[in-house]
Tab-separated table of C-alpha atoms and ligand atoms in Angstrom:
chain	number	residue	atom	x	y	z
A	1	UNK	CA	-28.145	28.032	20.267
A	2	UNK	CA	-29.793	28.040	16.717
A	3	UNK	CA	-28.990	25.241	14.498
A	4	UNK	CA	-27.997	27.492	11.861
A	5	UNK	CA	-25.305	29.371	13.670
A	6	UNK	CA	-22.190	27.107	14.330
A	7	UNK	CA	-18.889	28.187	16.192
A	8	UNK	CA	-15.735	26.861	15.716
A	9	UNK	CA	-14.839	25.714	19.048
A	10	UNK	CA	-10.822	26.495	18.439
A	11	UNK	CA	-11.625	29.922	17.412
A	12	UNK	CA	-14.906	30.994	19.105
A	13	UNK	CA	-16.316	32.609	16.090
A	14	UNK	CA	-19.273	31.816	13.654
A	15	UNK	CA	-18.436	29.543	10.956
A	16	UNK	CA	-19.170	30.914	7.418
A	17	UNK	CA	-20.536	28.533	4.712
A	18	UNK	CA	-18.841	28.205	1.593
A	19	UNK	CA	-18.797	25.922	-1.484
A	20	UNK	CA	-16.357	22.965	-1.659
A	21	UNK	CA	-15.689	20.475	-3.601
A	22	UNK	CA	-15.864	16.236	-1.986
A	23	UNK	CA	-14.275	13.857	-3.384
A	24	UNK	CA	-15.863	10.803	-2.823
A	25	UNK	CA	-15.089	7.257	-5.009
A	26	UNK	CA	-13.413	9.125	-7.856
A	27	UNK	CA	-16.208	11.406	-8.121
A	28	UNK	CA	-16.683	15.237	-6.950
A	29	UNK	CA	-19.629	16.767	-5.553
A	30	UNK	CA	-19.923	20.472	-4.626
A	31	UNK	CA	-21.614	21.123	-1.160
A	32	UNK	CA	-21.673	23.848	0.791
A	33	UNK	CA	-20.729	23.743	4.340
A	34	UNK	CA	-20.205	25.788	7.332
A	35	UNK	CA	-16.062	26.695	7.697
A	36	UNK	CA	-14.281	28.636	9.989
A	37	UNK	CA	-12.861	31.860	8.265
A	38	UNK	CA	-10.154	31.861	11.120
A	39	UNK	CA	-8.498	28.525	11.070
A	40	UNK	CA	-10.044	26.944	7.721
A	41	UNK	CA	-11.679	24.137	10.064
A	42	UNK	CA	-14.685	22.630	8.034
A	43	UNK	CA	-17.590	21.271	10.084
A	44	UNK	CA	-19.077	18.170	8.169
A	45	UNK	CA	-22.454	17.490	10.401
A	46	UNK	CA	-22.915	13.590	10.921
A	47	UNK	CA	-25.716	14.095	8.262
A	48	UNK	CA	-23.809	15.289	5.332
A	49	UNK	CA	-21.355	12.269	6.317
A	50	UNK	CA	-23.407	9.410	6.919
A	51	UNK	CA	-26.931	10.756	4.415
A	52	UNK	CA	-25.681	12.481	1.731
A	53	UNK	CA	-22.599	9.636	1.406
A	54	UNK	CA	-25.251	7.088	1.436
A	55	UNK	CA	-27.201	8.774	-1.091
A	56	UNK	CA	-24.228	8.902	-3.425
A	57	UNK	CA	-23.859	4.841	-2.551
A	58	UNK	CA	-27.010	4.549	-3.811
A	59	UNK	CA	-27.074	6.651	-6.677
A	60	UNK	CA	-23.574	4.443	-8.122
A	61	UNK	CA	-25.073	1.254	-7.160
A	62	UNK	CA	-28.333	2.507	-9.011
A	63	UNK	CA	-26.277	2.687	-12.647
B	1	ZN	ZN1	-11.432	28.177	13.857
């Protein structure tokens, strides 16, 4: 299984990326990630969570 090509695991079919908008401490920040086009489920990897947050932490702190 390639890293690239996720499956929802409701819907058994490959998640399509698209842009989106986080809100995050009053701020918005457009990412793309993977979502199912059946049941709207978003997959947020454990890296967009934990690094890109943190990076955001650190870029307010920074100001
Ligand atoms: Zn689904």
């Amino acid at each position: 299984m390639s890293e690239d090509e996720l499956y929802c695991l409701k819907c058994d079919v490959p998640l399509e990326p698209i842009k989106t908008t986080f809100r995050y401490l009053k701020h918005e920040f457009y990412v793309e990630i993977p979502r199912c086009p059946v049941c709207g489920q978003a997959y947020v990897s454990e890296e967009l969570a934990n690094g890109r947050m943190a990076n955001v932490e650190r870029s307010l702190e920074d100001k």
